[in-house]
Short mmCIF file of C-alpha atoms and ligand atoms in Angstrom, two decimals:
data_model
loop_
_atom_site.label_atom_id
_atom_site.label_comp_id
_atom_site.label_asym_id
_atom_site.label_seq_id
_atom_site.Cartn_x
_atom_site.Cartn_y
_atom_site.Cartn_z
CA MET A 1 0.00 0.02 0.09
CA LYS A 2 1.47 3.42 -1.11
CA GLU A 3 1.98 5.55 2.01
CA ILE A 4 1.80 9.43 1.96
CA GLY A 5 3.73 11.43 4.48
CA HIS A 6 4.68 14.99 5.06
CA TRP A 7 6.73 17.82 3.51
CA ILE A 8 9.11 18.88 6.12
CA ASN A 9 12.36 21.12 5.86
CA GLY A 10 12.42 20.57 2.01
CA LYS A 11 11.80 16.82 1.71
CA LEU A 12 9.09 14.11 2.01
CA VAL A 13 9.21 12.47 5.25
CA ALA A 14 7.19 9.46 6.70
CA GLY A 15 4.75 10.05 9.50
CA THR A 16 5.75 8.89 13.06
CA SER A 17 2.32 9.09 14.82
CA GLY A 18 1.38 5.47 13.62
CA LYS A 19 -1.94 7.07 12.46
CA PHE A 20 -3.32 6.92 9.10
CA ALA A 21 -6.35 7.62 6.87
CA ASP A 22 -7.44 5.86 3.61
CA VAL A 23 -7.16 7.74 0.35
CA PHE A 24 -9.66 6.50 -2.17
CA ASN A 25 -9.79 6.32 -5.88
CA PRO A 26 -13.39 7.55 -6.02
CA ALA A 27 -13.93 6.18 -9.40
CA THR A 28 -13.41 2.44 -8.33
CA GLY A 29 -14.06 2.87 -4.70
CA GLU A 30 -10.68 1.34 -3.92
CA VAL A 31 -8.39 2.39 -1.21
CA GLN A 32 -5.28 3.61 -3.26
CA ALA A 33 -2.97 4.86 -0.44
CA ARG A 34 -2.87 5.74 3.19
CA VAL A 35 -2.02 9.11 4.39
CA ALA A 36 -0.04 9.73 7.67
CA LEU A 37 -2.10 11.85 10.33
CA ALA A 38 0.44 14.04 12.24
CA SER A 39 0.56 14.13 15.89
CA LYS A 40 0.68 17.30 18.02
CA ALA A 41 4.44 16.71 18.54
CA GLU A 42 5.04 16.55 14.75
CA LEU A 43 3.00 19.66 14.07
CA ASP A 44 4.95 21.48 16.76
CA ALA A 45 8.36 20.36 15.56
CA ALA A 46 7.79 21.38 11.93
CA THR A 47 6.40 24.72 13.17
CA ALA A 48 9.59 25.42 15.27
CA ASP A 49 11.73 24.95 12.20
CA ALA A 50 9.47 26.87 10.00
CA ALA A 51 9.74 29.81 12.36
CA LYS A 52 13.71 29.58 12.32
CA ALA A 53 13.48 29.50 8.37
CA GLN A 54 11.14 32.40 8.30
CA VAL A 55 13.61 34.82 9.77
CA LYS A 56 15.95 35.01 6.59
CA TRP A 57 13.10 34.64 4.18
CA GLY A 58 11.22 37.48 5.73
CA ALA A 59 14.29 39.63 5.40
CA THR A 60 14.78 38.68 1.67
CA ASN A 61 13.77 41.64 -0.46
CA PRO A 62 10.24 41.30 -1.81
CA GLN A 63 11.64 41.36 -5.45
CA ARG A 64 13.55 37.99 -4.89
CA ARG A 65 10.57 36.50 -3.23
CA ALA A 66 8.50 37.45 -6.17
CA ARG A 67 10.93 35.87 -8.51
CA VAL A 68 10.30 32.45 -6.77
CA MET A 69 6.62 33.06 -7.51
CA MET A 70 7.53 33.73 -11.05
CA ALA A 71 9.52 30.54 -11.27
CA MET A 72 6.73 28.62 -9.64
CA VAL A 73 4.26 29.74 -12.46
CA GLY A 74 6.52 28.25 -15.05
CA LEU A 75 6.92 25.02 -13.07
CA LEU A 76 3.02 24.73 -12.71
CA ASN A 77 2.64 25.20 -16.47
CA ARG A 78 5.47 22.54 -16.93
CA ASP A 79 3.86 20.06 -14.72
CA MET A 80 0.23 20.84 -15.46
CA ASP A 81 -0.65 17.27 -16.90
CA LYS A 82 1.04 15.56 -14.11
CA LEU A 83 -0.57 17.57 -11.42
CA ALA A 84 -3.92 17.09 -13.06
CA GLU A 85 -3.76 13.39 -13.22
CA ALA A 86 -2.81 13.23 -9.43
CA LEU A 87 -5.60 15.61 -8.62
CA SER A 88 -8.27 13.67 -10.65
CA SER A 89 -7.06 10.27 -9.41
CA GLU A 90 -7.77 11.39 -5.60
CA HIS A 91 -10.61 13.82 -6.11
CA GLY A 92 -12.37 12.33 -9.08
CA LYS A 93 -13.07 15.35 -11.08
CA THR A 94 -12.47 15.32 -14.94
CA ILE A 95 -9.12 16.32 -16.13
CA PRO A 96 -10.17 19.59 -17.69
CA ASP A 97 -11.80 20.38 -14.41
CA ALA A 98 -8.55 19.52 -12.50
CA LYS A 99 -6.59 21.76 -14.96
CA GLY A 100 -9.03 24.58 -14.05
CA ASP A 101 -8.50 23.88 -10.40
CA ILE A 102 -4.63 24.33 -10.91
CA GLN A 103 -5.15 27.21 -13.16
CA ARG A 104 -7.08 29.18 -10.81
CA GLY A 105 -4.45 28.65 -8.01
CA LEU A 106 -1.63 29.45 -10.52
CA GLU A 107 -3.40 32.81 -11.28
CA VAL A 108 -3.04 33.78 -7.58
CA ILE A 109 0.74 32.85 -7.60
CA GLU A 110 0.89 35.24 -10.73
CA PHE A 111 -0.82 37.97 -8.63
CA CYS A 112 1.85 37.37 -5.91
CA ILE A 113 4.64 38.29 -8.37
CA GLY A 114 3.34 41.88 -7.68
CA ALA A 115 4.64 41.55 -4.03
CA PRO A 116 7.17 44.40 -4.26
CA HIS A 117 4.21 46.83 -5.23
CA LEU A 118 1.73 45.23 -3.06
CA LEU A 119 3.84 45.61 0.05
CA LYS A 120 4.77 49.18 -0.50
CA GLY A 121 3.88 51.03 2.60
CA GLU A 122 2.52 54.70 3.27
CA PHE A 123 4.80 57.63 3.59
CA THR A 124 4.00 61.21 4.70
CA ASP A 125 6.70 63.66 4.26
CA SER A 126 6.88 66.41 6.80
CA ALA A 127 4.31 65.30 9.05
CA GLY A 128 5.64 68.04 11.36
CA PRO A 129 8.79 70.14 11.07
CA GLY A 130 11.54 67.80 10.09
CA ILE A 131 9.41 64.86 10.79
CA ASP A 132 8.45 62.00 8.48
CA MET A 133 5.86 59.33 9.22
CA TYR A 134 5.71 56.04 7.45
CA SER A 135 4.24 52.62 7.79
CA MET A 136 5.42 49.33 6.57
CA ARG A 137 3.87 45.99 6.21
CA GLN A 138 5.71 43.22 7.78
CA PRO A 139 5.05 39.46 7.79
CA ILE A 140 3.11 38.04 10.53
CA GLY A 141 5.84 35.28 11.06
CA VAL A 142 4.42 31.80 10.75
CA ALA A 143 0.90 31.43 9.13
CA ALA A 144 -1.15 28.11 8.69
CA GLY A 145 -3.76 27.04 5.88
CA ILE A 146 -6.33 24.41 6.55
CA THR A 147 -7.88 23.42 3.26
CA PRO A 148 -10.80 21.33 1.81
CA PHE A 149 -10.86 18.39 -0.37
CA ASN A 150 -12.77 19.91 -3.32
CA PHE A 151 -10.02 22.19 -4.75
CA PRO A 152 -6.66 20.32 -3.73
CA ALA A 153 -4.53 22.73 -5.97
CA MET A 154 -6.51 26.05 -6.20
CA ILE A 155 -7.08 26.67 -2.45
CA PRO A 156 -3.56 25.63 -1.07
CA MET A 157 -2.27 28.10 -3.62
CA TRP A 158 -4.63 30.94 -2.64
CA LYS A 159 -3.21 30.50 0.76
CA MET A 160 0.52 29.75 0.24
CA GLY A 161 1.11 32.23 -2.49
CA PRO A 162 0.27 35.43 -0.45
CA ALA A 163 1.46 34.01 2.72
CA LEU A 164 4.94 33.29 1.34
CA ALA A 165 5.30 36.36 -0.89
CA CYS A 166 4.58 38.51 2.15
CA GLY A 167 7.60 36.84 3.77
CA ASN A 168 5.93 34.39 6.17
CA ALA A 169 6.66 30.76 6.70
CA PHE A 170 3.73 28.68 5.86
CA ILE A 171 2.36 25.40 7.26
CA LEU A 172 -0.26 23.81 5.09
CA LYS A 173 -2.58 21.08 6.54
CA PRO A 174 -4.46 19.94 3.43
CA SER A 175 -7.54 17.65 3.27
CA GLU A 176 -6.60 14.17 4.18
CA ARG A 177 -8.85 12.90 1.26
CA ALA A 178 -6.66 14.53 -1.46
CA PRO A 179 -3.20 14.94 0.05
CA THR A 180 -0.93 14.29 -3.02
CA VAL A 181 -1.16 17.65 -4.91
CA PRO A 182 -0.36 19.82 -1.96
CA LEU A 183 2.88 17.76 -1.53
CA MET A 184 3.74 18.27 -5.24
CA LEU A 185 3.17 21.96 -4.87
CA ALA A 186 5.48 22.27 -1.87
CA ALA A 187 8.21 20.25 -4.04
CA LEU A 188 7.69 22.71 -6.92
CA MET A 189 8.05 25.68 -4.61
CA LYS A 190 11.46 24.23 -3.52
CA GLU A 191 12.36 23.97 -7.24
CA ALA A 192 11.32 27.39 -7.76
CA GLY A 193 13.76 28.62 -5.19
CA LEU A 194 11.89 28.60 -1.76
CA PRO A 195 14.31 27.92 1.17
CA ASP A 196 13.74 24.64 3.08
CA GLY A 197 11.63 24.88 6.12
CA VAL A 198 9.73 28.01 4.93
CA MET A 199 6.92 25.88 3.60
CA GLN A 200 5.83 22.74 5.39
CA VAL A 201 2.93 20.36 4.47
CA ILE A 202 1.49 18.59 7.41
CA ASN A 203 -1.10 15.98 6.58
CA GLY A 204 -3.51 15.15 9.45
CA ASP A 205 -6.94 15.36 11.06
CA LYS A 206 -8.57 17.05 14.04
CA GLU A 207 -5.37 16.42 16.16
CA SER A 208 -3.12 18.44 13.83
CA VAL A 209 -5.72 21.05 13.27
CA ASP A 210 -6.13 21.64 16.98
CA ALA A 211 -2.34 21.57 17.27
CA ILE A 212 -2.15 24.53 14.69
CA LEU A 213 -4.92 26.34 16.76
CA ASP A 214 -3.00 26.01 20.05
CA ASN A 215 0.40 26.53 18.75
CA GLU A 216 1.70 29.74 20.09
CA THR A 217 4.16 30.48 17.12
CA ILE A 218 1.54 30.38 14.53
CA SER A 219 -0.05 33.77 14.55
CA GLY A 220 -2.35 33.63 11.64
CA VAL A 221 -4.81 30.88 10.41
CA GLY A 222 -6.81 30.77 6.99
CA PHE A 223 -9.36 27.98 6.59
CA VAL A 224 -11.65 26.76 3.96
CA GLY A 225 -14.24 23.85 4.56
CA SER A 226 -17.76 23.28 5.98
CA THR A 227 -19.34 25.98 8.05
CA PRO A 228 -19.40 24.00 11.49
CA ILE A 229 -15.73 23.35 11.21
CA ALA A 230 -15.06 27.05 10.04
CA GLN A 231 -17.05 28.30 13.18
CA TYR A 232 -15.11 25.96 15.41
CA ILE A 233 -11.66 27.05 14.00
CA TYR A 234 -12.47 30.77 14.02
CA ALA A 235 -13.55 30.57 17.73
CA ARG A 236 -10.71 28.49 19.02
CA GLY A 237 -8.21 30.22 16.88
CA THR A 238 -9.22 33.86 17.82
CA ALA A 239 -9.50 32.84 21.44
CA ASN A 240 -5.92 31.93 21.32
CA GLY A 241 -5.07 35.49 20.00
CA LYS A 242 -4.51 34.52 16.31
CA ARG A 243 -5.83 36.37 13.36
CA VAL A 244 -8.05 33.90 11.62
CA GLN A 245 -10.26 33.92 8.41
CA CYS A 246 -12.67 31.06 7.75
CA PHE A 247 -14.57 30.39 4.61
CA GLY A 248 -17.35 27.95 4.94
CA GLY A 249 -20.19 26.25 3.28
CA ALA A 250 -22.86 27.58 0.62
CA LYS A 251 -26.29 27.35 -0.95
CA ASN A 252 -25.98 29.32 -3.82
CA HIS A 253 -29.29 30.76 -5.49
CA MET A 254 -29.70 31.66 -9.23
CA ILE A 255 -32.67 33.90 -9.84
CA ILE A 256 -34.19 33.53 -13.40
CA MET A 257 -36.31 36.56 -14.32
CA PRO A 258 -39.11 36.21 -17.01
CA ASP A 259 -37.09 38.24 -19.34
CA ALA A 260 -33.92 36.04 -19.20
CA ASP A 261 -32.71 34.18 -22.17
CA LEU A 262 -33.86 30.80 -20.91
CA ASP A 263 -31.65 28.61 -23.11
CA GLN A 264 -28.66 30.54 -21.79
CA ALA A 265 -29.87 30.25 -18.15
CA ALA A 266 -30.50 26.38 -18.46
CA ASP A 267 -27.22 25.75 -19.92
CA ALA A 268 -25.46 27.91 -17.16
CA LEU A 269 -27.51 25.99 -14.47
CA VAL A 270 -26.52 22.64 -15.76
CA GLY A 271 -22.77 23.65 -15.90
CA ALA A 272 -22.94 25.45 -12.47
CA GLY A 273 -25.08 22.75 -10.71
CA TYR A 274 -23.66 19.50 -11.89
CA GLY A 275 -19.93 20.55 -12.86
CA ALA A 276 -17.49 18.67 -10.50
CA ALA A 277 -20.54 16.56 -9.29
CA GLY A 278 -21.78 19.71 -7.51
CA GLU A 279 -18.76 19.68 -5.22
CA ARG A 280 -17.98 23.33 -5.52
CA CYS A 281 -18.75 25.97 -2.87
CA MET A 282 -19.68 28.22 -5.76
CA ALA A 283 -21.98 25.59 -7.30
CA ILE A 284 -25.48 26.69 -8.06
CA SER A 285 -27.68 24.46 -5.96
CA VAL A 286 -31.00 26.36 -6.00
CA ALA A 287 -32.74 27.75 -9.13
CA VAL A 288 -35.55 30.27 -8.49
CA PRO A 289 -37.51 31.09 -11.62
CA VAL A 290 -39.89 34.04 -11.32
CA GLY A 291 -43.47 33.41 -12.40
CA GLU A 292 -45.07 29.93 -13.15
CA LYS A 293 -44.54 30.48 -16.97
CA THR A 294 -40.80 30.91 -16.41
CA ALA A 295 -40.57 27.95 -14.15
CA ASP A 296 -42.51 25.58 -16.45
CA ALA A 297 -40.35 26.78 -19.53
CA LEU A 298 -37.16 26.45 -17.46
CA VAL A 299 -37.82 23.12 -16.19
CA ALA A 300 -38.84 21.87 -19.58
CA LYS A 301 -35.45 23.01 -20.90
CA LEU A 302 -33.46 21.70 -17.93
CA ILE A 303 -34.74 18.21 -18.06
CA PRO A 304 -33.25 17.00 -21.64
CA ARG A 305 -30.05 18.82 -20.67
CA ILE A 306 -29.65 17.01 -17.53
CA GLU A 307 -30.60 13.79 -18.68
CA LYS A 308 -28.02 14.09 -21.36
CA LEU A 309 -25.18 14.48 -18.84
CA LYS A 310 -22.31 12.02 -19.01
CA VAL A 311 -21.11 10.67 -15.81
CA GLY A 312 -17.78 8.68 -15.52
CA PRO A 313 -14.23 8.36 -14.44
CA TYR A 314 -11.75 10.95 -15.36
CA THR A 315 -9.84 8.26 -17.28
CA ALA A 316 -12.66 8.46 -19.95
CA GLY A 317 -11.22 11.70 -21.08
CA ASN A 318 -13.40 14.46 -22.67
CA ASP A 319 -16.41 12.27 -22.96
CA VAL A 320 -17.37 12.87 -19.33
CA ASP A 321 -19.09 15.92 -17.88
CA TYR A 322 -18.55 15.13 -14.18
CA GLY A 323 -16.84 12.25 -12.06
CA PRO A 324 -17.81 10.50 -8.81
CA VAL A 325 -18.20 12.30 -5.46
CA VAL A 326 -15.17 11.99 -3.16
CA THR A 327 -15.97 9.15 -0.80
CA GLY A 328 -18.60 6.50 0.00
CA ALA A 329 -19.63 8.50 2.97
CA ALA A 330 -20.24 11.67 0.90
CA LYS A 331 -22.38 9.65 -1.45
CA ALA A 332 -24.40 8.08 1.38
CA ASN A 333 -25.00 11.59 2.74
CA ILE A 334 -26.16 12.91 -0.83
CA MET A 335 -28.47 9.98 -1.13
CA LYS A 336 -30.01 10.50 2.27
CA LEU A 337 -30.81 13.95 1.42
CA ILE A 338 -32.42 12.96 -1.83
CA GLU A 339 -34.66 10.64 0.11
CA SER A 340 -35.57 13.51 2.46
CA GLY A 341 -36.48 15.53 -0.55
CA VAL A 342 -38.77 12.84 -1.95
CA ALA A 343 -40.24 12.22 1.51
CA SER A 344 -40.97 15.98 2.05
CA GLY A 345 -43.01 16.10 -1.16
CA ALA A 346 -40.64 17.85 -3.72
CA GLU A 347 -41.04 16.50 -7.23
CA LEU A 348 -37.99 14.52 -8.36
CA VAL A 349 -38.33 15.29 -12.02
CA VAL A 350 -34.86 13.83 -12.91
CA ASP A 351 -34.26 10.70 -10.87
CA GLY A 352 -30.57 9.51 -10.78
CA ARG A 353 -31.17 7.17 -7.75
CA ASP A 354 -30.80 3.98 -9.85
CA PHE A 355 -27.58 5.39 -11.83
CA LYS A 356 -24.89 2.55 -12.13
CA LEU A 357 -21.81 2.53 -14.34
CA GLN A 358 -20.73 -0.66 -15.77
CA GLY A 359 -17.48 -1.72 -14.63
CA TYR A 360 -17.47 1.01 -11.83
CA GLU A 361 -20.14 -0.44 -9.59
CA ASP A 362 -18.25 0.32 -6.51
CA GLY A 363 -17.21 3.87 -7.50
CA PHE A 364 -18.78 6.64 -5.68
CA PHE A 365 -20.79 7.99 -8.69
CA VAL A 366 -24.08 9.81 -8.23
CA GLY A 367 -26.38 10.32 -11.02
CA PRO A 368 -27.84 13.71 -11.69
CA HIS A 369 -31.05 14.82 -9.88
CA LEU A 370 -33.55 17.75 -10.47
CA PHE A 371 -36.05 18.62 -7.88
CA ASP A 372 -38.90 20.87 -8.72
CA LYS A 373 -41.43 22.48 -6.48
CA VAL A 374 -39.05 22.69 -3.47
CA THR A 375 -40.11 24.85 -0.70
CA THR A 376 -38.04 26.84 1.65
CA ASP A 377 -38.80 24.55 4.85
CA MET A 378 -37.39 21.37 3.17
CA GLU A 379 -34.13 20.08 4.43
CA ILE A 380 -32.92 19.78 0.85
CA TYR A 381 -33.36 23.59 0.64
CA ARG A 382 -31.82 24.50 3.89
CA LYS A 383 -28.77 22.03 3.84
CA GLU A 384 -25.72 22.13 1.69
CA ILE A 385 -25.96 18.87 -0.36
CA PHE A 386 -22.60 19.15 -1.97
CA GLY A 387 -23.71 16.70 -4.87
CA PRO A 388 -25.20 16.69 -8.29
CA VAL A 389 -28.64 17.86 -7.06
CA LEU A 390 -30.48 20.86 -8.32
CA SER A 391 -33.49 22.27 -6.52
CA VAL A 392 -36.07 24.54 -8.30
CA VAL A 393 -37.99 26.76 -5.76
CA ARG A 394 -40.67 28.64 -7.71
CA ALA A 395 -41.22 32.35 -6.76
CA THR A 396 -44.23 34.57 -7.81
CA THR A 397 -42.24 37.75 -7.78
CA TYR A 398 -38.78 39.29 -7.81
CA GLU A 399 -39.06 40.56 -4.32
CA GLU A 400 -40.07 36.98 -3.11
CA ALA A 401 -36.94 35.56 -5.04
CA LEU A 402 -34.72 38.08 -3.53
CA GLY A 403 -36.01 37.49 -0.02
CA MET A 404 -35.35 33.80 -0.35
CA ALA A 405 -31.70 34.26 -1.23
CA MET A 406 -31.46 37.06 1.53
CA ASP A 407 -33.06 34.85 4.17
CA HIS A 408 -30.97 31.74 3.67
CA GLU A 409 -28.17 31.32 6.37
CA TYR A 410 -25.49 30.96 3.75
CA GLY A 411 -24.34 33.89 1.52
CA ASN A 412 -21.25 32.82 -0.64
CA GLY A 413 -22.35 33.37 -4.26
CA THR A 414 -25.67 34.08 -6.14
CA ALA A 415 -26.74 34.91 -9.80
CA ILE A 416 -29.34 36.64 -11.58
CA TYR A 417 -30.38 36.05 -15.17
CA THR A 418 -32.15 39.06 -16.75
CA ARG A 419 -32.11 41.38 -19.72
CA ASP A 420 -32.98 44.20 -17.43
CA GLY A 421 -30.26 46.40 -16.10
CA ASP A 422 -32.41 48.00 -13.62
CA THR A 423 -33.40 44.71 -11.86
CA ALA A 424 -29.80 43.52 -11.98
CA ARG A 425 -28.67 46.60 -10.43
CA ASP A 426 -31.29 46.44 -7.72
CA PHE A 427 -30.26 42.84 -7.01
CA ALA A 428 -26.56 43.69 -6.87
CA ALA A 429 -27.08 46.51 -4.48
CA ARG A 430 -29.44 44.77 -2.06
CA ILE A 431 -28.45 41.20 -1.89
CA ASN A 432 -26.67 40.12 1.41
CA VAL A 433 -24.20 37.59 -0.53
CA GLY A 434 -20.41 38.16 -1.03
CA MET A 435 -20.17 37.43 -4.72
CA ILE A 436 -22.70 38.20 -7.55
CA GLY A 437 -23.04 37.14 -11.03
CA ILE A 438 -25.29 38.85 -13.44
CA ASN A 439 -25.90 36.49 -16.34
CA VAL A 440 -22.67 34.60 -15.05
CA PRO A 441 -23.41 31.47 -13.13
CA ILE A 442 -20.20 31.04 -10.92
CA PRO A 443 -18.99 34.46 -10.22
CA VAL A 444 -15.53 33.50 -8.88
CA PRO A 445 -13.63 36.69 -8.72
CA LEU A 446 -10.20 36.67 -10.46
CA ALA A 447 -6.83 36.53 -8.52
CA TYR A 448 -6.53 40.26 -8.38
CA HIS A 449 -9.95 40.92 -6.91
CA THR A 450 -10.88 39.12 -3.64
CA PHE A 451 -13.11 36.01 -2.76
CA GLY A 452 -15.18 35.66 0.14
CA GLY A 453 -18.88 35.19 1.18
CA TRP A 454 -21.08 36.76 3.88
CA LYS A 455 -23.28 35.28 6.59
CA LYS A 456 -22.49 31.80 7.60
CA SER A 457 -20.18 31.33 4.50
CA SER A 458 -17.45 33.38 6.06
CA PHE A 459 -16.12 34.10 9.57
CA GLY A 460 -13.44 37.03 10.23
CA ASP A 461 -12.32 39.85 8.26
CA LEU A 462 -10.59 40.27 4.89
CA ASN A 463 -11.20 37.92 1.91
CA GLN A 464 -9.09 35.52 0.07
CA HIS A 465 -6.42 36.57 -2.66
CA GLY A 466 -6.27 40.00 -4.13
CA PRO A 467 -5.17 42.86 -2.06
CA ASP A 468 -7.07 41.64 1.00
CA SER A 469 -4.62 38.58 1.08
CA PHE A 470 -1.65 40.87 1.54
CA ARG A 471 -3.23 42.63 4.40
CA PHE A 472 -4.13 39.41 6.05
CA TYR A 473 -0.49 37.94 5.90
CA THR A 474 1.13 41.18 7.01
CA ARG A 475 0.99 43.61 9.92
CA THR A 476 1.54 47.15 10.07
CA LYS A 477 4.13 49.05 11.67
CA THR A 478 4.12 52.75 11.60
CA ILE A 479 7.30 54.86 12.26
CA THR A 480 7.51 58.53 13.05
CA ALA A 481 11.03 59.79 12.42
CA ARG A 482 12.68 63.11 13.28
CA TRP A 483 16.29 63.58 12.47
CA PRO A 484 17.80 66.40 14.61
CA SER A 485 19.58 68.97 12.41
CA GLY A 486 23.14 67.68 11.82
CA ILE A 487 26.36 69.46 10.92
CA LYS A 488 24.56 71.27 8.13
CA GLU A 489 23.00 73.60 10.71
CA GLY A 490 25.02 73.40 13.82
CA GLY A 491 23.83 72.27 17.24
CA GLU A 492 20.09 71.89 17.93
CA PHE A 493 19.01 71.60 21.53
CA ASN A 494 15.22 72.51 21.63
CA PHE A 495 12.82 69.69 21.40
CA LYS A 496 10.80 70.41 18.21
CA GLN A 497 7.01 70.56 18.46
CA MET A 498 4.72 69.43 15.73
CA GLU A 499 3.10 72.46 14.09
P1 NAD B 1 -14.41 19.99 5.92
O1 NAD B 1 -14.87 21.02 6.77
O2 NAD B 1 -14.91 18.56 6.27
O3 NAD B 1 -12.83 19.84 5.97
C1 NAD B 1 -11.95 20.93 5.75
C2 NAD B 1 -10.71 20.86 6.57
O4 NAD B 1 -10.99 20.85 8.00
C3 NAD B 1 -9.94 19.70 6.22
O5 NAD B 1 -8.49 19.97 6.17
C4 NAD B 1 -10.19 18.79 7.49
O6 NAD B 1 -9.17 17.87 7.71
C5 NAD B 1 -10.43 19.72 8.43
N1 NAD B 1 -11.43 19.24 9.42
C6 NAD B 1 -12.40 18.44 9.33
N2 NAD B 1 -13.03 18.00 10.46
C7 NAD B 1 -12.43 18.63 11.44
C8 NAD B 1 -12.60 18.77 12.86
N3 NAD B 1 -13.72 18.20 13.34
N4 NAD B 1 -11.62 19.45 13.55
C9 NAD B 1 -10.78 20.10 12.95
N5 NAD B 1 -10.54 20.08 11.64
C10 NAD B 1 -11.27 19.42 10.85
O7 NAD B 1 -14.73 20.48 4.51
P2 NAD B 1 -14.51 19.49 3.07
O8 NAD B 1 -15.56 18.36 3.19
O9 NAD B 1 -13.08 18.95 2.88
O10 NAD B 1 -15.02 20.60 2.04
C11 NAD B 1 -16.18 20.70 1.63
C12 NAD B 1 -16.71 22.04 2.35
O11 NAD B 1 -15.89 23.18 2.06
C13 NAD B 1 -18.15 22.40 1.77
O12 NAD B 1 -18.94 22.73 2.66
C14 NAD B 1 -17.80 23.70 0.87
O13 NAD B 1 -18.87 24.50 0.63
C15 NAD B 1 -16.53 24.30 1.53
N6 NAD B 1 -15.83 25.07 0.68
C16 NAD B 1 -15.96 26.46 0.85
C17 NAD B 1 -15.24 27.37 0.13
C18 NAD B 1 -15.41 28.69 0.39
O14 NAD B 1 -14.32 29.60 -0.21
N7 NAD B 1 -16.35 29.19 0.93
C19 NAD B 1 -14.38 26.80 -0.93
C20 NAD B 1 -14.39 25.46 -1.10
C21 NAD B 1 -15.03 24.69 -0.03
#
């Protein structure tokens, strides 16, 4: 059995805790490796080494750190195929989707090449007579990132890029369900010129997460994952005096107005609802058509499109729209929620419950499902399903549709499909959600903007990537400087006052 360890001080090392977790091939259901789960002692030792390595890295000029990022971009492009293969084999997503996962991370590394510019401070010349005032942004020291299974390349890069470019050491605790790509990323960082010890990848579960949260050397923690864990990490991390940003779950609504191009909206819903088997925090899981006529027409357009979806292993190449979900437990949870939808009276108009794939009977495949006439009190509406299941909730008016998205506990992303600029503008202005698409189904902001939800989708301040990330991974120091007149003016004995 292949054994996956940690990346510590510039090399792969085996775990010493004696604890392991299974890593599946979701397409076949087989255990393909076991990953070591670090103990508190392993995490603490790797952190102590990282803190030592950070001193020199933090003092390295930002331009040199940026050059490491520049080299990293080249290496990611060089190894794109290898990374995508490793990613798909543990996660199950298709190869083009895995490349998208890597690409969206790579773009944040590209953004980080701007570190010299992004780290420039503020300067006030002559704040008082002979007095200058300036502020600089310095690394926070050792930062940690705790990341989910669903973007094994993108989210680690969203965290490590800015953290390292700002001069920090970085401890990555990736998902134990997809641990290989994060280790490959650390090896590429070394090849790009990152000194040993500055980035450590510690595989693990709750024990290593708690060790991060309690470690006094780690001063900042970035988390992405489900909301209950986000809340827990935020509470424990901040109680220990750390700066913490946590991004949680989602239930993203798409509102379809009667004037929308319904073919475009249906195509968008199928891609955004079923791509990556619905395992995206920006997936659209709720469609809200406004008016019965819009709803009937939309559902009529969705059904044939959904029935045509091709589900299969990533090895089947471009012939597959989406792959399996990540584990048998994830599949069981999705199937349970589907049964709850049926029991609560929603109409299952595309029923994928009997889906079987010949030759892959033990894989974690879930056929596509479409529920119509879902109501807001149902469990399938309230909970994040994180599978290939789309719910249609019919609204009578725009205000009712808007209110639904506003009242939902999650607020990650949302979209509106309309041809009316006034409606779109009103929607963007009033909705209490962090990322809005106008005729765009998955409004993931680009690297130089920031990514983050509202309500129970995010805890703490500052978003991921973009300028916010450089604020999160640095702290401000402000200097007031007065140089007494020197030999140019002769002696000066009076204490100068600010005027
Ligand atoms: P998860 O919460 O199960 O795991 C995330 C991380 O937390 C992993 O590294 C895991 O090892 C760790 N963890 C799990 N249980 C823990 C516990 N009890 N104590 C301490 N640490 C624990 O999430 P997941 O299933 O890997 O990812 C899917 C979730 O992530 C979905 O809810 C999805 O919406 C969310 N997500 C959110 C965003 C965003 O930006 N808002 C992006 C991607 C995924």
